[in-house]
Short mmCIF file of C-alpha atoms (C1' of nucleotides) in Angstrom, two decimals:
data_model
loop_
_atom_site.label_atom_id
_atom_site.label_comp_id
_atom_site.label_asym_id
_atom_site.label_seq_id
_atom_site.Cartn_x
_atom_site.Cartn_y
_atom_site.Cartn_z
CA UNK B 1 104.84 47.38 123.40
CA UNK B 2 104.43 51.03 124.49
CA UNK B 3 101.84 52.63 122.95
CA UNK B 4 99.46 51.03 119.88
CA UNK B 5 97.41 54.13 119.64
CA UNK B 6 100.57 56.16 119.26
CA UNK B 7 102.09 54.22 116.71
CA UNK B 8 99.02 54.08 114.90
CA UNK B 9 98.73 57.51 114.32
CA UNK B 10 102.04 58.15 113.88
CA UNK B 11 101.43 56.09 110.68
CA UNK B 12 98.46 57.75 109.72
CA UNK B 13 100.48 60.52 109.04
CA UNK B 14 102.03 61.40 105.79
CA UNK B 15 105.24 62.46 107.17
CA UNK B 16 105.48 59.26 109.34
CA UNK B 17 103.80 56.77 106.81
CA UNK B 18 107.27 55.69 105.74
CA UNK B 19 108.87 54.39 108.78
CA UNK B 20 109.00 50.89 110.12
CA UNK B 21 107.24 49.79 113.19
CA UNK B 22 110.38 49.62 115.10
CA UNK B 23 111.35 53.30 114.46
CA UNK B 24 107.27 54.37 115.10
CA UNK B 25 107.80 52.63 118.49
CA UNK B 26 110.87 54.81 118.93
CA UNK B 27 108.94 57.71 117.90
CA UNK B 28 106.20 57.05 119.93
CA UNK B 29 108.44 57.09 122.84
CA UNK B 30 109.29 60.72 122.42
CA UNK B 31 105.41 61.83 121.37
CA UNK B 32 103.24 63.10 124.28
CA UNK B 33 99.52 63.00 124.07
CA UNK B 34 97.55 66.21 125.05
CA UNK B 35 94.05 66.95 125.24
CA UNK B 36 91.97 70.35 124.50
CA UNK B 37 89.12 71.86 124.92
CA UNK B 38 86.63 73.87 122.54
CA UNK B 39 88.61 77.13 121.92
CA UNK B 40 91.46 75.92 124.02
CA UNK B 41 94.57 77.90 122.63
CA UNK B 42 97.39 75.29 122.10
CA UNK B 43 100.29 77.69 121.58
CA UNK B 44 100.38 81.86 121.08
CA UNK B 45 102.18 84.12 118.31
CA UNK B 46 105.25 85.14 119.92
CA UNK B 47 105.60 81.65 122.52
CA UNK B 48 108.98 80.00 122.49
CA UNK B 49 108.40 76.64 119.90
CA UNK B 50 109.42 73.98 122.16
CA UNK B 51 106.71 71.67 120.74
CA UNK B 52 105.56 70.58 117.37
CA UNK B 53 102.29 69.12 117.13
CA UNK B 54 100.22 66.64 115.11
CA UNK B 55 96.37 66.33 115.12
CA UNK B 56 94.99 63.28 116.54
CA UNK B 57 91.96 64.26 117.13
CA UNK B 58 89.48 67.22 115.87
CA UNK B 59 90.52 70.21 114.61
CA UNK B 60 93.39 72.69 114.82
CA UNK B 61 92.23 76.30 113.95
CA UNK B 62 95.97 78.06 112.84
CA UNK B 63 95.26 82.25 113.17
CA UNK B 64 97.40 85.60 113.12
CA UNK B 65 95.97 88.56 114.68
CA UNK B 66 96.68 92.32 113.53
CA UNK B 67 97.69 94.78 115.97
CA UNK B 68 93.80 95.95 116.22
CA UNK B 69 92.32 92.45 117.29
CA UNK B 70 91.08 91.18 113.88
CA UNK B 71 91.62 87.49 113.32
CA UNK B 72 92.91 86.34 110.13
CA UNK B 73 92.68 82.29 110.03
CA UNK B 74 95.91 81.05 108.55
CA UNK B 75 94.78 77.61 108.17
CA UNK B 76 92.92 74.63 109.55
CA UNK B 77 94.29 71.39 110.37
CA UNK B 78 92.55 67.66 110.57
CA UNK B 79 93.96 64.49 111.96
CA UNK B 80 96.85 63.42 110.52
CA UNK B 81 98.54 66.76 109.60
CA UNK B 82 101.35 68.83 111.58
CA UNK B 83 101.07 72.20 112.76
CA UNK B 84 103.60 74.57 114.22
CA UNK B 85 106.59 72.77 113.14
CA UNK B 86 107.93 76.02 110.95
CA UNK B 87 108.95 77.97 114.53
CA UNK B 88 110.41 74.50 115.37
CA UNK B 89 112.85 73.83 112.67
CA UNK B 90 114.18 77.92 113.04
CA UNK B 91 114.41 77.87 116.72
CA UNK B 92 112.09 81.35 116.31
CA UNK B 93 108.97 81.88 118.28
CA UNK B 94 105.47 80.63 116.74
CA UNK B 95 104.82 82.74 113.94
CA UNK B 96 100.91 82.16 114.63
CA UNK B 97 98.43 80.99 117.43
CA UNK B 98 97.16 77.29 117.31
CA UNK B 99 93.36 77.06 118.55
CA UNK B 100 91.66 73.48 119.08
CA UNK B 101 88.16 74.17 117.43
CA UNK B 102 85.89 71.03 118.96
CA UNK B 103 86.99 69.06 121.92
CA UNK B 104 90.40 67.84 120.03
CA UNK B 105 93.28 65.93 120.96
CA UNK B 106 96.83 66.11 119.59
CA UNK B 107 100.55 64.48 120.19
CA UNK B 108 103.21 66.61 120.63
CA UNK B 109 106.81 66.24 120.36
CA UNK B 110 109.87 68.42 121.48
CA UNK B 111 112.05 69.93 119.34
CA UNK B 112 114.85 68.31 119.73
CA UNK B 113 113.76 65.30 120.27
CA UNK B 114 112.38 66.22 116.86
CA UNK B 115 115.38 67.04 115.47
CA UNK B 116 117.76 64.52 116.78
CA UNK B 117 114.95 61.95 114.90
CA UNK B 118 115.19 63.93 111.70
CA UNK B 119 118.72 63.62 111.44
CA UNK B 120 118.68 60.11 111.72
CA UNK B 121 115.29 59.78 109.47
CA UNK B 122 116.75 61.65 106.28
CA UNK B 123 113.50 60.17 104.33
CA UNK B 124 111.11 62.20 106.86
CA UNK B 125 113.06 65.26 106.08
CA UNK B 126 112.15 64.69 102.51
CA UNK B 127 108.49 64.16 103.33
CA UNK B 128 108.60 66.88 105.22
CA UNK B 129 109.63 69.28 102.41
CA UNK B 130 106.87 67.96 100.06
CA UNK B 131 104.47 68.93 102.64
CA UNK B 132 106.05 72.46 103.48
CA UNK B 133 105.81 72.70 99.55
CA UNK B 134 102.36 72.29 99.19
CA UNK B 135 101.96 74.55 101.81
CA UNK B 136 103.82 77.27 100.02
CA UNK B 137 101.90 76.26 96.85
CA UNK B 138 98.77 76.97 98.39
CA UNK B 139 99.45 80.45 100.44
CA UNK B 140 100.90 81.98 97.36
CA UNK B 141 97.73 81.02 95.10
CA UNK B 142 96.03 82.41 98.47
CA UNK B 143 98.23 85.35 98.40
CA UNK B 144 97.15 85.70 94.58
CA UNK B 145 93.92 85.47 95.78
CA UNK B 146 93.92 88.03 98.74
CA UNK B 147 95.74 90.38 96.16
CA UNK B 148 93.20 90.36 93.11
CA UNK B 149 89.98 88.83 93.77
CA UNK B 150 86.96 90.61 94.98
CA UNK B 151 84.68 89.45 97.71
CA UNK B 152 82.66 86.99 95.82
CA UNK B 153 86.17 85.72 94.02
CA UNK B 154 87.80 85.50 97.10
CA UNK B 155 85.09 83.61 99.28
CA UNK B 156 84.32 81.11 96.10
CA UNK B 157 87.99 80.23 96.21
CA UNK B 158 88.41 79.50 99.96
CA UNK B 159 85.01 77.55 99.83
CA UNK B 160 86.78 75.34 97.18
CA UNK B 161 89.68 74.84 99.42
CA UNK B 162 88.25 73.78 102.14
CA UNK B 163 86.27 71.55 99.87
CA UNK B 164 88.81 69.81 98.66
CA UNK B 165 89.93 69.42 102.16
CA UNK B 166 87.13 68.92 104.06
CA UNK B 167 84.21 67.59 101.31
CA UNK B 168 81.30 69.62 100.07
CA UNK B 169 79.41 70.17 103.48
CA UNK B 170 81.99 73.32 105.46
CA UNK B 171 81.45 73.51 109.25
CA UNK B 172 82.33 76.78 109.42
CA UNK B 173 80.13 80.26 110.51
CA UNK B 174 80.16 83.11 108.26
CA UNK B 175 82.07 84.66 110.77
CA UNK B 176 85.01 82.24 110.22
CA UNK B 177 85.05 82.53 106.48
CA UNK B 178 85.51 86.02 107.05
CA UNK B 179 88.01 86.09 109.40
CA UNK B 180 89.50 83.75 106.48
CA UNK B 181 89.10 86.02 103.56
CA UNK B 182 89.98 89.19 105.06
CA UNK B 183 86.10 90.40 104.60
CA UNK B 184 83.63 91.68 107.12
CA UNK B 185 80.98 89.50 108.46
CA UNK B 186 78.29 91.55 106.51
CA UNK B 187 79.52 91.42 103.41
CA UNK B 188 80.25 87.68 103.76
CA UNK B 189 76.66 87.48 104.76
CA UNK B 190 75.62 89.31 101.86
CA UNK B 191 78.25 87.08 99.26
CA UNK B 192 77.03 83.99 100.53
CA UNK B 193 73.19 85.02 100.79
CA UNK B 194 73.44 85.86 96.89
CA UNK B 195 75.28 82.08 96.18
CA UNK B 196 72.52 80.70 98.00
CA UNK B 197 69.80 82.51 96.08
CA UNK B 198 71.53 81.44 92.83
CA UNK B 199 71.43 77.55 94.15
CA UNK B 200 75.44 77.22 94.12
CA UNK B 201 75.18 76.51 97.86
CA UNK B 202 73.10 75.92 100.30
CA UNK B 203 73.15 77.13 104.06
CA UNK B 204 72.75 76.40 107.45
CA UNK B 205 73.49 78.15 111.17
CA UNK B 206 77.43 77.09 111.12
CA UNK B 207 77.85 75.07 107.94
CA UNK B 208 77.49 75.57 104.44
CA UNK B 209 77.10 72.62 101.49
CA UNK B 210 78.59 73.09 98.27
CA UNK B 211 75.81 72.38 95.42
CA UNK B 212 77.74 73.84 92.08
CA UNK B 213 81.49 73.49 92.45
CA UNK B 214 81.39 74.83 88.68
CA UNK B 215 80.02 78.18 89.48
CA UNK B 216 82.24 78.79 92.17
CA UNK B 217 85.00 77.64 89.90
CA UNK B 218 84.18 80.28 87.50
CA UNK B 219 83.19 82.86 90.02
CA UNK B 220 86.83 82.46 91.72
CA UNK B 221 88.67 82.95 87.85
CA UNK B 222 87.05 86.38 88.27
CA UNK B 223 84.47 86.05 85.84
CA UNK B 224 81.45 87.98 86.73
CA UNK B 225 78.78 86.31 88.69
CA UNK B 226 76.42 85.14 85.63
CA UNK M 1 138.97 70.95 88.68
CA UNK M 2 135.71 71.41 86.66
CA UNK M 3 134.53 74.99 87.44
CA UNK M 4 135.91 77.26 89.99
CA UNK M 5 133.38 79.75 89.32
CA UNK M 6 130.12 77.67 90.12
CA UNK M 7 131.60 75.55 92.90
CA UNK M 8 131.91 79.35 94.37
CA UNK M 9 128.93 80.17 93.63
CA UNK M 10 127.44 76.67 95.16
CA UNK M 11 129.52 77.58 97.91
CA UNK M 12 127.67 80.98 98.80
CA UNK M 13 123.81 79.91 98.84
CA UNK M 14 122.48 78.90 101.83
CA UNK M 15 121.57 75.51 101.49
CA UNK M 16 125.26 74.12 100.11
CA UNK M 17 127.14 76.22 102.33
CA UNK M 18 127.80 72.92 104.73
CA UNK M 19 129.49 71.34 101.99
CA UNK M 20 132.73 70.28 102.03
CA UNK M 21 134.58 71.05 98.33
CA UNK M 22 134.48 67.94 96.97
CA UNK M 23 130.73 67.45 97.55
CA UNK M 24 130.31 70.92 96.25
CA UNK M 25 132.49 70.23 92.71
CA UNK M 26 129.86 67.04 92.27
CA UNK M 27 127.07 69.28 92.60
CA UNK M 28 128.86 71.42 90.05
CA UNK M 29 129.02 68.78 87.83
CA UNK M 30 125.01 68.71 87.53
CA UNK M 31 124.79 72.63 86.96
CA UNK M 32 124.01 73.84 84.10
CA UNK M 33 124.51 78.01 83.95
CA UNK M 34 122.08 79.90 81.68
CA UNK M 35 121.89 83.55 81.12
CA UNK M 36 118.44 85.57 80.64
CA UNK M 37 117.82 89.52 79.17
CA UNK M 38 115.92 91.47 80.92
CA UNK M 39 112.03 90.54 81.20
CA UNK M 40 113.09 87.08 79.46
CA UNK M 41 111.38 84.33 80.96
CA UNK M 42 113.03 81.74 82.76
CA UNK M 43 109.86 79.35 83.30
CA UNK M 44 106.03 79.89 82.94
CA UNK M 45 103.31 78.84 85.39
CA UNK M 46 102.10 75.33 84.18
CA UNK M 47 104.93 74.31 82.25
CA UNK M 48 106.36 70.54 83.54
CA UNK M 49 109.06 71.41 86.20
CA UNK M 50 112.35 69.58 85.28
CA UNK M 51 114.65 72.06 86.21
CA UNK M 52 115.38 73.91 89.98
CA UNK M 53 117.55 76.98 90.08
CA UNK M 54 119.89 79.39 91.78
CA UNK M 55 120.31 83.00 91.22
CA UNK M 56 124.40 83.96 90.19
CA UNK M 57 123.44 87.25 88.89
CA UNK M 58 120.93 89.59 88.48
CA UNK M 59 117.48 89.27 90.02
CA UNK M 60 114.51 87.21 89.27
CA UNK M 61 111.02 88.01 89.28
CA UNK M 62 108.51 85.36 90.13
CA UNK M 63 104.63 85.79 89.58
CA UNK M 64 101.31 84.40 88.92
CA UNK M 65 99.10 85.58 86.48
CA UNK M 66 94.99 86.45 87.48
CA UNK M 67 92.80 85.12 84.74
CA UNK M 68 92.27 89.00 84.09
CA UNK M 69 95.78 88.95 82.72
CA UNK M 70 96.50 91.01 85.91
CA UNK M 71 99.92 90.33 87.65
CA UNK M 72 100.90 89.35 91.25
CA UNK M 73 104.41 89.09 92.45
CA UNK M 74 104.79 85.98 94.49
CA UNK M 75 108.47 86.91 95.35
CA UNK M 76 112.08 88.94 93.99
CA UNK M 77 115.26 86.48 94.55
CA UNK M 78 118.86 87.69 94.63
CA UNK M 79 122.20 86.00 93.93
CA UNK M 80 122.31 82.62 96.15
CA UNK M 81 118.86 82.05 96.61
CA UNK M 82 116.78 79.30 94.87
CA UNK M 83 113.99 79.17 93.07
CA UNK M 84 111.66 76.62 91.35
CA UNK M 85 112.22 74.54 93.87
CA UNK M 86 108.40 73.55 95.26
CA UNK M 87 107.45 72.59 92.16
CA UNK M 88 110.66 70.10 91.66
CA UNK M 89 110.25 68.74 94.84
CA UNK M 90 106.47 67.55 94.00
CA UNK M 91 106.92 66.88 90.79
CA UNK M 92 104.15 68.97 89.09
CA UNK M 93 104.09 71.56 87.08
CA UNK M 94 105.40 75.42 88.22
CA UNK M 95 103.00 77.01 90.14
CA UNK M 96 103.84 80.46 89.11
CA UNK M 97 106.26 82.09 86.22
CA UNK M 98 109.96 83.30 86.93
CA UNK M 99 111.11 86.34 84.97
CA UNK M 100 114.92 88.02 84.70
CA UNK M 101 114.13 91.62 85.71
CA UNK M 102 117.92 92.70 84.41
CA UNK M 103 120.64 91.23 82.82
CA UNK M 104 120.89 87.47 84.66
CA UNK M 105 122.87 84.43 85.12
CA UNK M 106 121.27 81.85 86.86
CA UNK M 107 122.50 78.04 87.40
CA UNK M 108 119.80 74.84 86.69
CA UNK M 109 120.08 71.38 88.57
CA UNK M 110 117.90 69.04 86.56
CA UNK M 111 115.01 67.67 89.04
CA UNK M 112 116.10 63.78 88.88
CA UNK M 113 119.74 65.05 89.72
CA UNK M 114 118.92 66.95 92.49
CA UNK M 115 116.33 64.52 94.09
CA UNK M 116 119.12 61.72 94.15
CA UNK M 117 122.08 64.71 95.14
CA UNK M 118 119.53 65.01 98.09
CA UNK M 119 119.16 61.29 98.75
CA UNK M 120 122.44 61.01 99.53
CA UNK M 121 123.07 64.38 101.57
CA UNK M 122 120.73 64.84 103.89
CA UNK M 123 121.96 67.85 105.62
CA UNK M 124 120.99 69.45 102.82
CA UNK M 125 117.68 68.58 103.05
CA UNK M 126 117.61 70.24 106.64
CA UNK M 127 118.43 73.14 105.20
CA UNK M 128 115.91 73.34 102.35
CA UNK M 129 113.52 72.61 104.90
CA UNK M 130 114.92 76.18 106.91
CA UNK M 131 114.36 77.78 104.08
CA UNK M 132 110.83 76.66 103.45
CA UNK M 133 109.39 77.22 106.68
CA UNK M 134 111.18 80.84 106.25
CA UNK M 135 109.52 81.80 103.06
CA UNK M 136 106.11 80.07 104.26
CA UNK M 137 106.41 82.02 107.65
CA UNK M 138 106.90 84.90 105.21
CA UNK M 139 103.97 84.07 102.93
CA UNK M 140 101.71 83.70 106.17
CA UNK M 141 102.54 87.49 107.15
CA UNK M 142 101.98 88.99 104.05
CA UNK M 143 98.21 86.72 103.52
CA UNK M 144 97.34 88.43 106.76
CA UNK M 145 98.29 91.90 105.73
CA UNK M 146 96.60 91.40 102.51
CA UNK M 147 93.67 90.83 104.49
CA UNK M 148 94.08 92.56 107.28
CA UNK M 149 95.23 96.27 105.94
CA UNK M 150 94.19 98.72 103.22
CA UNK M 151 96.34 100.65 101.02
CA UNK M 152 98.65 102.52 102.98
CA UNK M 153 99.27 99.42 105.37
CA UNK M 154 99.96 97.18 102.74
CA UNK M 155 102.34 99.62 100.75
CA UNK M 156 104.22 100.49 104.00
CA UNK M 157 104.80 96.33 105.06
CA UNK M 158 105.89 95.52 101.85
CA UNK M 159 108.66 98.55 101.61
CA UNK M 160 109.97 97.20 104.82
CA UNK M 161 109.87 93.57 103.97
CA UNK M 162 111.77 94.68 100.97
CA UNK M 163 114.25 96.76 102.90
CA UNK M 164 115.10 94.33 104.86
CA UNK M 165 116.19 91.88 102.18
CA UNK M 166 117.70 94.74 100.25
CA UNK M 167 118.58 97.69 102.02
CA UNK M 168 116.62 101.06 102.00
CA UNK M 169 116.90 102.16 98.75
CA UNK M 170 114.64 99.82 96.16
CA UNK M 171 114.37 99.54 92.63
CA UNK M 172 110.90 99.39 92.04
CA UNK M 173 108.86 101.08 89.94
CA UNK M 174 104.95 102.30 91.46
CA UNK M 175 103.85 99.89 88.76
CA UNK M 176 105.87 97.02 90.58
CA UNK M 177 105.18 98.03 94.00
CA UNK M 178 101.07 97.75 92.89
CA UNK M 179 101.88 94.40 91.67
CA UNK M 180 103.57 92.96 94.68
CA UNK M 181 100.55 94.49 96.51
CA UNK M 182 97.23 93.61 94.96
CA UNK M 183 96.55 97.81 94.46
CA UNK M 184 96.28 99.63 91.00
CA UNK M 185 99.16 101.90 89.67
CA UNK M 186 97.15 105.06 90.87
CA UNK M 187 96.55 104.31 94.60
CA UNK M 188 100.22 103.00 94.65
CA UNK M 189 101.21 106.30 93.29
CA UNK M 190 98.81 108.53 95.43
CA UNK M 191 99.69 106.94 98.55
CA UNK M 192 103.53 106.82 97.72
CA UNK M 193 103.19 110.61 96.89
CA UNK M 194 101.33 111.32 100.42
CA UNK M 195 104.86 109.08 101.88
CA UNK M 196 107.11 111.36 100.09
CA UNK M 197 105.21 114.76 101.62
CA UNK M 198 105.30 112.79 104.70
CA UNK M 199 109.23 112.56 104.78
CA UNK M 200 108.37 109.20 104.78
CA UNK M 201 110.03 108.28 101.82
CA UNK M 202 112.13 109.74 98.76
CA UNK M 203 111.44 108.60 95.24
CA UNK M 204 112.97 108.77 92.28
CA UNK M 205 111.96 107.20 88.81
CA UNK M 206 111.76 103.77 89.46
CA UNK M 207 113.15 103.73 92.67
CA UNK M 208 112.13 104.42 96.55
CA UNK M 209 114.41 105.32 99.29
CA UNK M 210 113.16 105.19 102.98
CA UNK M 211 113.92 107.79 105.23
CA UNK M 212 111.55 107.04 108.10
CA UNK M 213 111.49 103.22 109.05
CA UNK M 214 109.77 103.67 112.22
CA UNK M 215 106.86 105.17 110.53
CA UNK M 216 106.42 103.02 107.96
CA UNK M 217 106.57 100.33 110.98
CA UNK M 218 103.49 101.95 112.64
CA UNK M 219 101.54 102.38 109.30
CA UNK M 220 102.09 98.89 109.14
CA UNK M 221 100.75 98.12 111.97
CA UNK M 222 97.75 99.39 111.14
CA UNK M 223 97.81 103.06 112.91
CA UNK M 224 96.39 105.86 111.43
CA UNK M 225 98.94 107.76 108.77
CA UNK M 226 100.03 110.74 111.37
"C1'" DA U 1 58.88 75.62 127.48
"C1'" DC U 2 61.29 79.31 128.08
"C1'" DC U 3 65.10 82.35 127.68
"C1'" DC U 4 69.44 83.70 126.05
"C1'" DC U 5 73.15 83.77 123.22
"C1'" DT U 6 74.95 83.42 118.90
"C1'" DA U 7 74.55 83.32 114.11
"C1'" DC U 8 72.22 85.15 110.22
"C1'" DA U 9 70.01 88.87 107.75
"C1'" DT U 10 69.29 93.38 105.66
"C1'" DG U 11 68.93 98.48 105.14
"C1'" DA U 12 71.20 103.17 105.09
"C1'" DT U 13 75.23 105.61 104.77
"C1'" DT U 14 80.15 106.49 104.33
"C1'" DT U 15 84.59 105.77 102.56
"C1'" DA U 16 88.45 103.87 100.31
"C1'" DT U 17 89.84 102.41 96.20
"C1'" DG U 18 89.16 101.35 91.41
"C1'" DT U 19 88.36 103.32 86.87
"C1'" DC U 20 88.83 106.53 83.20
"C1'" DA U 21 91.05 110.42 81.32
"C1'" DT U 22 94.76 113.47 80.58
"C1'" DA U 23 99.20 115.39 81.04
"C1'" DG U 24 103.99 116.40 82.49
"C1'" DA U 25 108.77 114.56 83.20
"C1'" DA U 26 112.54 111.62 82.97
"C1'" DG U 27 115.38 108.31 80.49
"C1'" DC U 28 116.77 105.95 76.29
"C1'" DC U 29 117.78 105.19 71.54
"C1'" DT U 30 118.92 106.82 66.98
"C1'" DA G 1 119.19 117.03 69.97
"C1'" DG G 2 115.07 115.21 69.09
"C1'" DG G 3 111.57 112.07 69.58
"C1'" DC G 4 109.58 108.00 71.80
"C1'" DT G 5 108.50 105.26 75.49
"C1'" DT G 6 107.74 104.55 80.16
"C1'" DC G 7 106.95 106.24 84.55
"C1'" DT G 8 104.83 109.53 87.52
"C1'" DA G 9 101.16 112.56 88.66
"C1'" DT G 10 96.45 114.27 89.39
"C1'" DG G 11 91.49 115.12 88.73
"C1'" DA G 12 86.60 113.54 88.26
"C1'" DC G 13 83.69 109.99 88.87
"C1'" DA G 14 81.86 105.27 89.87
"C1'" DT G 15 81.47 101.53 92.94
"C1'" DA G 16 82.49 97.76 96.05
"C1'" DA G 17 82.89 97.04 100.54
"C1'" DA G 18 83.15 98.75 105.34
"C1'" DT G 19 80.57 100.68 108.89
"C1'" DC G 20 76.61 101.53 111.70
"C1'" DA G 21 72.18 100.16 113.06
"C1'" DT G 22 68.51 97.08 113.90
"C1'" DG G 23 65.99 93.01 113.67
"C1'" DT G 24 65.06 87.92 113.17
"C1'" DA G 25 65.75 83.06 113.84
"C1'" DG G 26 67.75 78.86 115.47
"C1'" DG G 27 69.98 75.89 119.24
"C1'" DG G 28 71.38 74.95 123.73
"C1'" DG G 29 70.89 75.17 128.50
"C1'" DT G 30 68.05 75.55 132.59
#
DNA sequence: ACCCCTACATGATTTATGTCATAGAAGCCT
DNA sequence: AGGCTTCTATGACATAAATCATGTAGGGGT
């Protein structure tokens, strides 16, 4: 008996949920454990993908940065979800930087080790393209987003994603739901001062509870706020 | 010998290229070819997703709709490309609508047939899974140029991402070119104008050709239009 | 308890882009 | 050829958001 705590989250996971305890074990075997700091990068844009990485622990912080500095956060990642496996299955570099957020800890597995298991595991490939599909799903009603949606539309929708990720109570600064909606820190300060004063959420240094899903609902279709 | 003509076709997408030709005149068997006039509809966002499809001919035009009635395109697939294919794979309902922009022959594998075709050939599913984490790699640029550029950075990333797939000269018209980028008609068409006194570009009536590559590339990038 | 650092807040001003209006030009169909 | 539709073009104006500036408040560390 290797590793219990391995094995266990390898279950926990959605990809992984299938298997049989006999092929977790296996898997297990191949999955390395590694620990990170607060605002410990994982992996850079641009690094060779020799690893692909699920969350064990914490929080996994996904970002691309333009050529001038700005940070545009891709995505977020809990326990239980993968991150940087698309550089892994295309043998390209990473495609984005991978940030832990709190003290986090993830497993890691190498590429091909990774791919020698998938070929034997056809029913994890399968998983594996229902998640990349809701991925896709959600950047292009993102993309959508980015494309037509002002600033209040735009913030009201990624509050709603992240609520239906994370619950109604965000832990994130107004700088990071900037650097998520492609706004400045002002005006985000300004958009979510204005959903506070209207009671639709309520706000603290760093997090942010959700009181009227509906309004934001309605504010993200575009319709005019009230 | 069933069909000549689609096990050819088959034959020439990515993700059945591996096959050998009798696995390839099975999957024949399950396609279905349909034709489409221009700007007929091939699927609308919403509707229940029981078919998955290739291009043959033509192009095909796949958006999402703003509650304003306003258009985004998601994405333009050629001949041996597929489409349709997230929502199949999850079984609920398109997440955006596919349009024939010309005259267009596409082929349809019904959902249950394809699910159980991939069952049993799981190479294929490695491949779907390449193609995925290609278009979400893809989708993750573009959400940070959305959010990352104005105008003339947007315009200038999306002419090369469109080169790139199909060659320097592009039929678009400004209206399109505003659609795939979240601008209005008139900024597309001021900025495209301040391209073509650049040398940047040449334009014709519903088409674009680039002439300087490299300077779209640093536009892109974010430098200053000079 | 204090300081310091970071997050939050808000005003003044500028700027890019949207909006509204109008018109010329190029294809297409009869 | 003529007329109609669609695309391109351009100006005037309105406005949302960025930018610049400055100040306050809350937590964490010493």
């Amino acid at each position: 008996m290797i590793s219990t705590k391995k094995t266990d989250l390898l279950k926990r996971t959605d990809i992984f949920a299938s298997l049989d305890s006999k092929e977790l074990e296996g898997l297990a075997h191949l999955a390395v454990e590694r620990r990170f700091a607060p605002d410990e990068f994982i992996f850079w844009e641009g690094q060779p993908a020799h690893w692909f990485y699920i969350v064990q622990e914490g929080q996994v912080k996904v970002s691309k940065y333009s050529p001038s500095g700005r940070e545009f956060i891709v995505a977020f990642f809990t326990p239980g979800e993968m991150f940087g496996e698309v550089a892994v299955f295309q043998g390209k570099p990473y495609p984005a930087s991978a940030c832990a957020v709190g003290e986090t800890r993830v497993v890691g597995i190498r590429r091909d080790d990774f791919l020698s298991f998938l070929a034997t595991h056809p029913s994890v490939s399968l998983k594996i393209i229902h998640v990349l599909g809701e991925r896709l799903r959600s950047a292009h009603t993102r993309l959508r987003d980015l494309a037509a949606e002002r600033a209040e539309g735009r913030l009201a929708n990624i509050l709603l994603m992240l609520a239906s990720k994370l619950g109604p109570t965000l832990p994130f600064t107004r700088q990071e739901l900037a650097d998520m909606t492609g706004l400045t820190p002002e005006t985000t300060i300004r958009v979510m001062s204005r959903f506070r004063d209207r009671k639709i959420v309520r706000s603290g240094r760093g997090k942010t509870t959700i009181l009227d899903e509906a309004a934001l609902r309605r504010i993200g279709e575009g319709l005019p706020l009230n």
